[in-house]
Every structure is written in structure tokens, then in C-alpha cells.
PDB file of C-alpha atoms in Angstrom:
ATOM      1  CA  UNK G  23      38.144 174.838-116.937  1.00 47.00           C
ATOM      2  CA  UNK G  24      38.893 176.758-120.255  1.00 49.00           C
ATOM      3  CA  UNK G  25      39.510 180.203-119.048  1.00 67.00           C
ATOM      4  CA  UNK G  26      41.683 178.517-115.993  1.00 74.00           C
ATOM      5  CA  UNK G  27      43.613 176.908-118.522  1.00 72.00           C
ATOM      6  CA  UNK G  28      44.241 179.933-120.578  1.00 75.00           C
ATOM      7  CA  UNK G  29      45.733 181.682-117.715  1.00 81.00           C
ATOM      8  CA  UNK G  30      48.934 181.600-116.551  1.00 84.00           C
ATOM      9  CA  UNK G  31      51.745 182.436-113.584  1.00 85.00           C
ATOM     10  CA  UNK G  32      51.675 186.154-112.660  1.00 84.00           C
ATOM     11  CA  UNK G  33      54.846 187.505-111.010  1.00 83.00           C
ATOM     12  CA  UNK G  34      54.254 189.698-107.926  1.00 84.00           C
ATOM     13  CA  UNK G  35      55.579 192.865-109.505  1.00 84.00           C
ATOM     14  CA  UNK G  36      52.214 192.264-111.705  1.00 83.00           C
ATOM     15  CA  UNK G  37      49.957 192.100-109.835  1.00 85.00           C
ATOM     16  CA  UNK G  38      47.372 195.594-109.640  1.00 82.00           C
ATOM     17  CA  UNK G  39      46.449 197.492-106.511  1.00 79.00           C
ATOM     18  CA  UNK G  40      44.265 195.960-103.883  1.00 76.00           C
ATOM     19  CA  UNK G  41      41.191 198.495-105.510  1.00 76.00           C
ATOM     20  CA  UNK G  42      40.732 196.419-108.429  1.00 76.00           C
ATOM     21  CA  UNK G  43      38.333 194.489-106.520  1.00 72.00           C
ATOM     22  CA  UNK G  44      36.121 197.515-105.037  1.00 71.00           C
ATOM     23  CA  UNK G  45      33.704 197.449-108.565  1.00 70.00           C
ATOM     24  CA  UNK G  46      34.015 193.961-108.904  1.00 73.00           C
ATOM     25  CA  UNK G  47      32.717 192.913-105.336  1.00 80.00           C
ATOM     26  CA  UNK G  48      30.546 195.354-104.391  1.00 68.00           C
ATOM     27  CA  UNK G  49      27.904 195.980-101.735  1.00 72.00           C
ATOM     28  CA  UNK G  50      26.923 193.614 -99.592  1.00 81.00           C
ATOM     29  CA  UNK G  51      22.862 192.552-101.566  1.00 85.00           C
ATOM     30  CA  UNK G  52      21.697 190.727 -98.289  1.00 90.00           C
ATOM     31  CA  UNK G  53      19.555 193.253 -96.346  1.00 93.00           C
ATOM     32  CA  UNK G  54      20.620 194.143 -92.988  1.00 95.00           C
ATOM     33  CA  UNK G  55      18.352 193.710 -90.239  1.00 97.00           C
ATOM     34  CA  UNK G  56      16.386 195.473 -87.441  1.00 98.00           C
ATOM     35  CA  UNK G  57      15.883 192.955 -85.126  1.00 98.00           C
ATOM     36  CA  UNK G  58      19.105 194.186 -82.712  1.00 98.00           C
ATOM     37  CA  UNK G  59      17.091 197.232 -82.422  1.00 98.00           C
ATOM     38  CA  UNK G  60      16.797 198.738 -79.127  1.00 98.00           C
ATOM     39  CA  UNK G  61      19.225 195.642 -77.801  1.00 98.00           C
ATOM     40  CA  UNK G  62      22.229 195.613 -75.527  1.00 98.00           C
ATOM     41  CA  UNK G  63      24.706 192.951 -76.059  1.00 97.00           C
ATOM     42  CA  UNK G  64      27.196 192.552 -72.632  1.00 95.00           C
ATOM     43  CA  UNK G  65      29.985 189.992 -72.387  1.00 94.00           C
ATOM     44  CA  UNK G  66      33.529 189.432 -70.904  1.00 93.00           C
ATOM     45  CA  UNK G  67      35.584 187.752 -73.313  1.00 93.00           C
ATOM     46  CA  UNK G  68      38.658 184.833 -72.848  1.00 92.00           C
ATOM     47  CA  UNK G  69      41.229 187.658 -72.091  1.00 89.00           C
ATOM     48  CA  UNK G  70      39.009 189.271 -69.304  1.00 90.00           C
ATOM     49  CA  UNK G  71      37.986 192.607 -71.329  1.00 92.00           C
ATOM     50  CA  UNK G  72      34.337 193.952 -71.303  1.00 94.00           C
ATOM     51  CA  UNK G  73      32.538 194.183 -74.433  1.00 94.00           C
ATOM     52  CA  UNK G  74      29.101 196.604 -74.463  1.00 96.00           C
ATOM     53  CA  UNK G  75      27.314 197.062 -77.469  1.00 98.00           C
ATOM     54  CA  UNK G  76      24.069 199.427 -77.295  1.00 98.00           C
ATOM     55  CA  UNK G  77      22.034 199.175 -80.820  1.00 98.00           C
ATOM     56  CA  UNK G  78      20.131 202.290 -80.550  1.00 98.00           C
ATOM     57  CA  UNK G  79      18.441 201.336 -84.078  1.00 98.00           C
ATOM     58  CA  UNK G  80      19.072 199.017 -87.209  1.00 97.00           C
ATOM     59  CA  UNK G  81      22.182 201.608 -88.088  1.00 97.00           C
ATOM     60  CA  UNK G  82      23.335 203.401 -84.365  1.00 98.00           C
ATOM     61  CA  UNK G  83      25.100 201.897 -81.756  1.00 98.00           C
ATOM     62  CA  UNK G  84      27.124 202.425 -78.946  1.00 98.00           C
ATOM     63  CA  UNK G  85      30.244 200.840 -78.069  1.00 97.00           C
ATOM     64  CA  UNK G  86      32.544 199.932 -75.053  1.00 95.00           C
ATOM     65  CA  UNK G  87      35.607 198.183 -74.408  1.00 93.00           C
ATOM     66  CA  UNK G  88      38.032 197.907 -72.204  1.00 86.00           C
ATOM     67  CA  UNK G  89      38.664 197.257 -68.064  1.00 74.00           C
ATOM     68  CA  UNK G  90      38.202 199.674 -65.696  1.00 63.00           C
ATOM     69  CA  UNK G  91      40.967 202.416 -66.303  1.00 66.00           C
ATOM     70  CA  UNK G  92      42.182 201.988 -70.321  1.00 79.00           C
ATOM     71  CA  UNK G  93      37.931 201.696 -71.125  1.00 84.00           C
ATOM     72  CA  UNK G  94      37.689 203.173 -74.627  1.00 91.00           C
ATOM     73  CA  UNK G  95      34.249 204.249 -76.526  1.00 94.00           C
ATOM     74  CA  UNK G  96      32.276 205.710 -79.579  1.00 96.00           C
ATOM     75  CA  UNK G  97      29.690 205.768 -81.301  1.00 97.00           C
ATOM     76  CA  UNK G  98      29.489 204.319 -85.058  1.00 96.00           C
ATOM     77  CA  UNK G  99      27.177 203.136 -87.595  1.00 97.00           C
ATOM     78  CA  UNK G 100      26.751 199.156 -88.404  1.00 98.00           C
ATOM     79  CA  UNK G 101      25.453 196.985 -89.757  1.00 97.00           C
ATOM     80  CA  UNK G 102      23.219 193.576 -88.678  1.00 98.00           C
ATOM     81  CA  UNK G 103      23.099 190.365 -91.312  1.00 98.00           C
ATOM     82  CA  UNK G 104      20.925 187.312 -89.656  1.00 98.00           C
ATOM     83  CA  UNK G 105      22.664 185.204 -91.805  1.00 97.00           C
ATOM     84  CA  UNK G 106      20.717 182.387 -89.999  1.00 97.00           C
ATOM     85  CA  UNK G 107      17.026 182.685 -88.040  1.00 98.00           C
ATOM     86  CA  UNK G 108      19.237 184.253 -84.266  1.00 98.00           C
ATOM     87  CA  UNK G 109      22.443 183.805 -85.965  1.00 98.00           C
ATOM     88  CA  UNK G 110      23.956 187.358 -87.222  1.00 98.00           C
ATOM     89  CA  UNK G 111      27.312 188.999 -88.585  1.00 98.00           C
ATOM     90  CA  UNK G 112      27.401 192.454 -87.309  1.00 98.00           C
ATOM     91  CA  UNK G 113      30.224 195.292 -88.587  1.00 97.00           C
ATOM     92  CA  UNK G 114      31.373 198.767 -88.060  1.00 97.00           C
ATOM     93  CA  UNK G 115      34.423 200.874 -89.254  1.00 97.00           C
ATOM     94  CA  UNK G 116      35.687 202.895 -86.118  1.00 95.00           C
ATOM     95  CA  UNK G 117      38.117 205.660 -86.814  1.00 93.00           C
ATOM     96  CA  UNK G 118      39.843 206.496 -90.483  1.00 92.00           C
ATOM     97  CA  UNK G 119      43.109 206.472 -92.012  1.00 92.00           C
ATOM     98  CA  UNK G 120      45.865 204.416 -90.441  1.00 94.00           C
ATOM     99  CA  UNK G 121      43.857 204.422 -87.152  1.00 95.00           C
ATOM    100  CA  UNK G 122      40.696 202.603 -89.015  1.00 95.00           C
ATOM    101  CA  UNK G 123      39.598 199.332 -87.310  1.00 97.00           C
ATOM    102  CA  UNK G 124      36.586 196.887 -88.937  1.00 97.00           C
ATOM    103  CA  UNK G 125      35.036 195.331 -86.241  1.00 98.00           C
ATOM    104  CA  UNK G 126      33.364 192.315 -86.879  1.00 98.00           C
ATOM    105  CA  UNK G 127      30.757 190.338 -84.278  1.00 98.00           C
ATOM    106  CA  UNK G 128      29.238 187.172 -84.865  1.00 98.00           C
ATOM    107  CA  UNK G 129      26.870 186.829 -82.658  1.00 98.00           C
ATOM    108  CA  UNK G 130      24.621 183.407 -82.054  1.00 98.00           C
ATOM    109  CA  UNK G 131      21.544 184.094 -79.615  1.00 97.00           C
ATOM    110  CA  UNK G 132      20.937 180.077 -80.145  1.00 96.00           C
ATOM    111  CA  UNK G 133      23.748 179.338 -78.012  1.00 96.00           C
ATOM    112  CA  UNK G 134      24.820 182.684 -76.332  1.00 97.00           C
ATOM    113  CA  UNK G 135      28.293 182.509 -78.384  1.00 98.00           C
ATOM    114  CA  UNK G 136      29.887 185.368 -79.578  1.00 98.00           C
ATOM    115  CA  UNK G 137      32.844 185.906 -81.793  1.00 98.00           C
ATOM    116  CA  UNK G 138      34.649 189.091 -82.686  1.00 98.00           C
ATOM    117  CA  UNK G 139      37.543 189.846 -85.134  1.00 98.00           C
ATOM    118  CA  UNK G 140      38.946 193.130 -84.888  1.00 97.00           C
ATOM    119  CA  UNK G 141      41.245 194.546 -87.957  1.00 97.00           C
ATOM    120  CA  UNK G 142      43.672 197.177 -87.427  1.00 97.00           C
ATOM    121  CA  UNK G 143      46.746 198.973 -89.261  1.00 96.00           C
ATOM    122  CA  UNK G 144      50.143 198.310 -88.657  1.00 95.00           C
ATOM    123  CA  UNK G 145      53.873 199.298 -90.134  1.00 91.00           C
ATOM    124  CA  UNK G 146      56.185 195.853 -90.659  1.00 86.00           C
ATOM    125  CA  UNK G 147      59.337 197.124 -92.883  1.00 83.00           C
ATOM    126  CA  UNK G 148      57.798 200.190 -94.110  1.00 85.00           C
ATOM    127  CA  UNK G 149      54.714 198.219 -95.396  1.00 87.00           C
ATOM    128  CA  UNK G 150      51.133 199.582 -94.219  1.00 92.00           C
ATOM    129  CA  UNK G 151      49.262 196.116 -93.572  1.00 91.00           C
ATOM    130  CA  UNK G 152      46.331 195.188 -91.370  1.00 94.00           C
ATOM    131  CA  UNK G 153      46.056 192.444 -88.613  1.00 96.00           C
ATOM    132  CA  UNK G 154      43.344 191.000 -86.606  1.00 97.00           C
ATOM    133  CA  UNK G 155      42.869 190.035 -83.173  1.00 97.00           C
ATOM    134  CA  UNK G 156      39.829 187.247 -82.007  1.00 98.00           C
ATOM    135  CA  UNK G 157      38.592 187.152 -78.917  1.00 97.00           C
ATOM    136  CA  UNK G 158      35.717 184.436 -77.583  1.00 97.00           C
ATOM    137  CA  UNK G 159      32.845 184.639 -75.240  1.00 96.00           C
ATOM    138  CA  UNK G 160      28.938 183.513 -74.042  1.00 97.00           C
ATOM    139  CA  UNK G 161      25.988 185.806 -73.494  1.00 95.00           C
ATOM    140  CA  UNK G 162      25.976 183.635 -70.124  1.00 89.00           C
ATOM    141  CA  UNK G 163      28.914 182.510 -67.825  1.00 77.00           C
ATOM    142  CA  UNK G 164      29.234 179.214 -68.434  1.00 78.00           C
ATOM    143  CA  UNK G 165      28.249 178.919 -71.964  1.00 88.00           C
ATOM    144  CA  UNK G 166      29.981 177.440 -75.202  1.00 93.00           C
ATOM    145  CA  UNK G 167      32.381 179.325 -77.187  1.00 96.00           C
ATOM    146  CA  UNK G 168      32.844 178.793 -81.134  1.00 97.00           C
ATOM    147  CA  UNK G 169      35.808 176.818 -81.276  1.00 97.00           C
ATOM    148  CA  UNK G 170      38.319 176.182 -84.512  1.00 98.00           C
ATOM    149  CA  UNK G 171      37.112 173.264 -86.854  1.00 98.00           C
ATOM    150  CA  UNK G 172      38.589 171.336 -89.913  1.00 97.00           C
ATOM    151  CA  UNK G 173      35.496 170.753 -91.299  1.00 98.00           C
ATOM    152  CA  UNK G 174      36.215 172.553 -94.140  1.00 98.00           C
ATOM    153  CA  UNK G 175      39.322 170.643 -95.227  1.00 97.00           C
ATOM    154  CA  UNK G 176      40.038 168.996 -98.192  1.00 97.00           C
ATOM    155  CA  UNK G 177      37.142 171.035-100.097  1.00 98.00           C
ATOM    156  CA  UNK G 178      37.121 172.841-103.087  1.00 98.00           C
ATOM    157  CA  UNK G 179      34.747 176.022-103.575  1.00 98.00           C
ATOM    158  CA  UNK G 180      34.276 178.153-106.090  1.00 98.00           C
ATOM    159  CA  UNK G 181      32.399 182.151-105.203  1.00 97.00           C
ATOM    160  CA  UNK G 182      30.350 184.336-107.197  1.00 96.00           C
ATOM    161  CA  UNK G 183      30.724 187.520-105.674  1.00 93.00           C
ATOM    162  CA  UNK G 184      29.361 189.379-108.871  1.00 90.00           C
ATOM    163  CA  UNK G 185      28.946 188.891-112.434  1.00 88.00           C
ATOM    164  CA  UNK G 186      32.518 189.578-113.087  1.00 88.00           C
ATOM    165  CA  UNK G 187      33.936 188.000-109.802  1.00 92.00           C
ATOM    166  CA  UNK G 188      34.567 184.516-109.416  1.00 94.00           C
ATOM    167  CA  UNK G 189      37.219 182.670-107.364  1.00 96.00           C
ATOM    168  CA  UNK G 190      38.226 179.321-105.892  1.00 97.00           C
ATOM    169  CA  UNK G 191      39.173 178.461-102.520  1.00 98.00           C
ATOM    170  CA  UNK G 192      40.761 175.176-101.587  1.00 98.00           C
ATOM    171  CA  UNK G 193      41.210 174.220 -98.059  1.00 98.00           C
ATOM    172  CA  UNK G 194      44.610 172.682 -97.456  1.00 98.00           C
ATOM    173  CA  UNK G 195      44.884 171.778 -93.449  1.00 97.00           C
ATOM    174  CA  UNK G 196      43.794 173.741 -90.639  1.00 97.00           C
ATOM    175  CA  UNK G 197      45.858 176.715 -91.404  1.00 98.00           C
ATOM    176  CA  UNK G 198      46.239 177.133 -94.895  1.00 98.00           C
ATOM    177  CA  UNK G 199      44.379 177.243 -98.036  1.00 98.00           C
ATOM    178  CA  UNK G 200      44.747 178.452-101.601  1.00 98.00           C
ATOM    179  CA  UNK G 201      42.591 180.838-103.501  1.00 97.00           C
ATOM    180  CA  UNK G 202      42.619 181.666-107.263  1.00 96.00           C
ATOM    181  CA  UNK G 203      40.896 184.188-109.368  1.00 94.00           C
ATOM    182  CA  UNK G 204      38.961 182.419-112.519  1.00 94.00           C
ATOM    183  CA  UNK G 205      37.413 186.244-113.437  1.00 92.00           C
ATOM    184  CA  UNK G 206      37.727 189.707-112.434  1.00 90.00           C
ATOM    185  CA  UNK G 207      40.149 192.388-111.706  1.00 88.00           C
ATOM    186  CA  UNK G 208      42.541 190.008-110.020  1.00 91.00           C
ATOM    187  CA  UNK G 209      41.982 187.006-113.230  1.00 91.00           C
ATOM    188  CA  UNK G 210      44.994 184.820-113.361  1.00 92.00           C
ATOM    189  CA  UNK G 211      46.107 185.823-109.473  1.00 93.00           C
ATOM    190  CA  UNK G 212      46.519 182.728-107.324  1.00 95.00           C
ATOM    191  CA  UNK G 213      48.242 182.429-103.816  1.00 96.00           C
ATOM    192  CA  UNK G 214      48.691 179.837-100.720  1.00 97.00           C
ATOM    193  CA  UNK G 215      47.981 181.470 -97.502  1.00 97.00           C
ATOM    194  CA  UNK G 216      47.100 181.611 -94.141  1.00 98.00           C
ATOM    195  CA  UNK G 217      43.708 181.527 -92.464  1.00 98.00           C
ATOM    196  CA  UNK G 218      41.273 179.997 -89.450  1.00 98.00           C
ATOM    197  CA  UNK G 219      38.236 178.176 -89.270  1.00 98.00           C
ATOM    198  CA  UNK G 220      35.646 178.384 -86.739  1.00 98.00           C
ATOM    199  CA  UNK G 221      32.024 176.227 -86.511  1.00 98.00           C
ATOM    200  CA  UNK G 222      29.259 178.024 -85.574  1.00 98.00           C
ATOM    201  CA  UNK G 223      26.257 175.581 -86.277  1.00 98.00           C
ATOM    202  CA  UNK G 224      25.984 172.439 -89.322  1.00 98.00           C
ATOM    203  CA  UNK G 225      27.549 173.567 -91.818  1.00 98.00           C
ATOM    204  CA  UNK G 226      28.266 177.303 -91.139  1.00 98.00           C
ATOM    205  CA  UNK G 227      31.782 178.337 -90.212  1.00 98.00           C
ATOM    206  CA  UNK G 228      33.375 181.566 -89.258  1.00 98.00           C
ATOM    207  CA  UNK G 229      36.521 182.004 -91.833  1.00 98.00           C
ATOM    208  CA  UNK G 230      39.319 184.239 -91.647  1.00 98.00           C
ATOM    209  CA  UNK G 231      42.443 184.771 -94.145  1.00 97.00           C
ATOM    210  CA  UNK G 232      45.027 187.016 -94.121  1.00 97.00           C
ATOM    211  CA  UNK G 233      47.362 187.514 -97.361  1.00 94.00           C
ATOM    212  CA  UNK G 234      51.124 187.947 -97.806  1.00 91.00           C
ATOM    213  CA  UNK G 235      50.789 190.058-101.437  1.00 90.00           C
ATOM    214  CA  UNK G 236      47.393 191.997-101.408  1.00 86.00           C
ATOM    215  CA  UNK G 237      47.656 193.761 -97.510  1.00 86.00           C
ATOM    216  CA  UNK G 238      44.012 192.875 -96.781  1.00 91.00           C
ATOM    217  CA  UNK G 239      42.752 190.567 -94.395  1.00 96.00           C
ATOM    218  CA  UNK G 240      38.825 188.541 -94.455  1.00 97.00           C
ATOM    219  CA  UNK G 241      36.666 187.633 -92.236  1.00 98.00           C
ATOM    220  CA  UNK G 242      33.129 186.086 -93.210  1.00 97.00           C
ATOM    221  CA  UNK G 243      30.485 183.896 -92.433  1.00 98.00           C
ATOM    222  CA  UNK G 244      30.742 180.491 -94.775  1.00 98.00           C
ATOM    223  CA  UNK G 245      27.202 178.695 -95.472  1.00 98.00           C
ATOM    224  CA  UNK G 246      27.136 175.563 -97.119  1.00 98.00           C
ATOM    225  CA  UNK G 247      23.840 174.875 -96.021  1.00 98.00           C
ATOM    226  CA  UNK G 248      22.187 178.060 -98.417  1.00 97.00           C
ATOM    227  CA  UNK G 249      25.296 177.753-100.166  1.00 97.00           C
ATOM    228  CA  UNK G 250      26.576 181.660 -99.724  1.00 97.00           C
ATOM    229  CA  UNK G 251      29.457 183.793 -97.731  1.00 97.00           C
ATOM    230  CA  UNK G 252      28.855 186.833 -96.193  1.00 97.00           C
ATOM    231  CA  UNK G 253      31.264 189.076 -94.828  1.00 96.00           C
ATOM    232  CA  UNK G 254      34.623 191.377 -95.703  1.00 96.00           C
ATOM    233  CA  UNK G 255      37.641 192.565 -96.432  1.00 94.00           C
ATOM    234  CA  UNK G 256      40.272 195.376 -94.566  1.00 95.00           C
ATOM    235  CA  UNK G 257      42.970 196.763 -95.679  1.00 93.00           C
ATOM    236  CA  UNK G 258      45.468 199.680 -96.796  1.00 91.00           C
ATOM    237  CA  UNK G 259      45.744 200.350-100.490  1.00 85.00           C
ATOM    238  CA  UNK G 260      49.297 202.040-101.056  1.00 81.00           C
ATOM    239  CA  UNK G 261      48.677 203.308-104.508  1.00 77.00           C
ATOM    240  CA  UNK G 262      45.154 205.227-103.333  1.00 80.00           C
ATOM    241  CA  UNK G 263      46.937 206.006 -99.354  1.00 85.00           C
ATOM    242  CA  UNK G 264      43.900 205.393 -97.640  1.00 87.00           C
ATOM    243  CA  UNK G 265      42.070 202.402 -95.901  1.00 91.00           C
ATOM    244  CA  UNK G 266      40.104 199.414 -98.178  1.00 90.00           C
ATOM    245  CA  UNK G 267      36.786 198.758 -96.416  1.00 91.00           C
ATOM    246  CA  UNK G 268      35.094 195.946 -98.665  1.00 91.00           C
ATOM    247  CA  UNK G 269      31.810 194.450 -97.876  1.00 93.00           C
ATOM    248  CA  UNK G 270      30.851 191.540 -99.937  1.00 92.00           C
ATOM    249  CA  UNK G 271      28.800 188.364-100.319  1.00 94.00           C
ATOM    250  CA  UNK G 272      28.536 185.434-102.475  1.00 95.00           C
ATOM    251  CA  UNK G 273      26.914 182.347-103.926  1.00 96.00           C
ATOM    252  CA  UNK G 274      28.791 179.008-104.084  1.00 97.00           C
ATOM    253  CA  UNK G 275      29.138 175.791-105.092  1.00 98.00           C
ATOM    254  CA  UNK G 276      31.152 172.984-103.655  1.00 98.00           C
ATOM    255  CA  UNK G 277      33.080 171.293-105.872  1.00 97.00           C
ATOM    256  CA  UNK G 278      34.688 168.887-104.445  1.00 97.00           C
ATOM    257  CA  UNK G 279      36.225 167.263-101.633  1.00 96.00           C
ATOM    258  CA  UNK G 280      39.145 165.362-101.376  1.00 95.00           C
ATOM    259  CA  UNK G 281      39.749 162.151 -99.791  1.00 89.00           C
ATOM    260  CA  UNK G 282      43.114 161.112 -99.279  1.00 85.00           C
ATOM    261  CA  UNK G 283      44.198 157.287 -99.061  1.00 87.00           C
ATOM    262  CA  UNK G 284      43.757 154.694 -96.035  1.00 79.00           C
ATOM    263  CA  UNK G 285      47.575 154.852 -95.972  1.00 76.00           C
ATOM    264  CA  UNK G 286      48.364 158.637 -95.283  1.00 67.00           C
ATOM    265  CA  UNK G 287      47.438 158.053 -91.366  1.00 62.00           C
ATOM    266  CA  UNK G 288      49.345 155.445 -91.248  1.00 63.00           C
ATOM    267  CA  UNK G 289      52.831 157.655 -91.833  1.00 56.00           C
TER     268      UNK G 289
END
């Protein structure tokens, strides 16, 4: 804990633009895969939209959305991680500018659930920010949908997203956790914020956060099994006036988790 300790409160009006982190984080160093190639993935999600995906090869696809008369589509470049053997997190960047939007899939062919998390660009009080929209479905019609978990909870994680990038996360309650730079372009930077936890199989959870300072929002795969995270960030960076697209992954280590006293339930 000696650089933590050496650190200390950073006022807002410090803090750097949200590209500090673009050399520190990096590309993405798991491989993407071919095995959607030549696929079609087809589902009706919990708000009744349709959802068509056509992987043409390990980089093309095709995509759909929409009902009947307001059906929207394109074509776009992505990219497939199996993060687990049928388990993968798929992502594409439609559009540019303030009408970007990273669209993320997790898809597991193990149980025919599939997640998506779509982040878009909005104006709140004159402040370019992004937001993201879930929505849940099953390859088949009656099958199980990821649901939210609090699994991770009470634990403490520290990330190695590079050799210069290390943070910690701690999970607080279902909605909120805290995360705090120990190196890197953000060192000293700490906030509480808010964010959603998903299982997807033992010990692999969809996470999402979305920040009140930096105007990025997350959303990644968390393995405690292989002990990694795989996923990314999307945002607008006001200083560069253009769109943050950030693909990372990491290695981690759990460091601890907390157990509170026989007596809290009680209250």
C-alpha cells in the first residue's frame, strides 16, 4: 500500500481528460474469434424488439433491429471474444460523432441467453455524456435470461490493465461500488458510483458502471474463475470533441472480501 498511501484527495477541477487512459489501457490482447463465422443469431428481447445479427466472417456482420415499421440496419465490423468454451462478448461501434453507439452482446450458446448493452450520446445541461440501455433474451422461447446478482458484493479487486494501469474496485451493495486508480494516467483518482451486476455462469458476471466525473460508461465480462475482465469503455471526450471507444482487458486478483457481523441483519 505505499504508493496508495502517498496519494492523496484530487478535486474535480483536477482531474485530466477522459484520453489519459487511451495509452494506458490499450487494445484488447485476447484474440477474437472465428467461430460466429457464417452464423445468424435471432431473438426477441423483454421489450418485444427483434434482434438479427448475420456474421458474414470473424470481422463482417449484419445487423437488424427494430419492429415492423421503425426496423433500422447496417452493416459494421466486430468483434467475437469466447471468453469461456460457447460463452462470448461480441462489440461493434455503429455510426460516429455524437450519433456513435457501442454495442455490446454477450452471448451464452450453453444456455441460449443473451445480453446486450447498448451506449449512446446524450446532452444533460450542456454536458455530452453517454447512457446505456439492456435488454434480455433466449436463443429459444422459453429459455433463461441472465438475471442481476450480488455475488460480487463485499469484494475487493484490484486490475492490471497494462504495465502502467492498475486500479481497485470495491463492491459496495447491488448498485454501487468504488474504484480507485493505484497507477496510471488517472493515479490518485478515486470515486463512488453507480453500476449493475449480472451472473452468467460460476463465477463470471456481466458488469456495468457508469461515472458521474469522467462521461464514460463500462461494460465487461468479470472472470474470477481465470481471474481476468474483458470488455470496454464509451464515451465523449470534451477536450478532443469526438467519441472515446476503449477496448480493454485485464488480469486480477481478489483481495478480499468482506464479511460484515451476525448483528447487521438483525437491524
Amino acid at each position: 500500500m505505499a504508493l496508495a498511501s502517498t496519494q492523496d484527495f484530487v478535486p474535480e477541477n483536477e482531474w485530466p481528460s477522459v484520453s489519459v487512459m487511451l495509452d494506458g489501457f490499450g487494445q484488447q490482447t485476447l484474440p477474437a474469434s472465428p467461430a460466429l463465422s457464417g452464423t445468424t443469431l435471432q431473438v426477441v428481447d423483454d421489450l418485444g424488439v427483434s434482434l438479427e445479427y448475420v456474421f458474414h466472417d470473424e470481422k463482417s456482420l449484419t445487423w437488424s433491429v427494430g419492429k415492423a415499421a421503425q426496423q433500422k440496419s447496417g452493416t459494421g465490423t466486430y468483434k467475437a471474444i469466447e471468453a469461456r468454451p460457447g460463452i462470448f462478448i461480441i462489440d461493434f461501434v455503429r455510426g460516429s460523432g455524437l450519433a456513435a453507439e457501442n454495442v455490446t452482446l454477450i452471448l451464452d450458446q450453453n444456455t441460449g441467453a443473451v445480453t446486450t448493452g447498448i451506449s449512446r450520446l446524450v446532452e444533460i445541461e450542456g454536458k455530452v455524456r453517454a447512457t446505456t440501455d439492456f435488454s434480455y433474451a433466449n436463443i429459444t422461447d422459453d429459455g433463461v435470461k441472465h438475471a442481476r446478482t450480488d455475488e460480487l458484493v463485499g469484494k475487493r479487486i484490484f486490475y492490471r490493465y497494462s504495465d502502467i494501469e492498475t486500479y481497485e474496485h470495491i463492491y459496495l451493495n447491488l448498485g454501487t461500488f468504488t474504484w480507485h486508480c493505484l497507477r496510471g494516467g488517472e493515479v490518485g483518482l478515486a470515486d463512488t458510483d453507480h453500476c449493475k451486476t449480472w451472473k452468467v455462469a460460476e463465477d463470471l458476471y456481466i458488469f456495468f458502471w457508469t461515472e458521474k466525473v469522467m462521461t464514460v460508461e463500462a461494460v465487461l465480462l468479470v472472470d474470477l474463475k481465470e481471474q481476468r475482465s474483458i470488455g470496454r469503455m464509451f464515451g465523449w471526450d470534451d477536450k478532443l470533441n469526438t467519441e472515446l471507444i476503449l477496448p480493454f482487458n485485464s488480469r486480477l486478483s481478489v483481495l478480499n472480501t468482506t464479511v460484515y457481523p451476525e448483528d447487521l441483519s438483525k437491524g
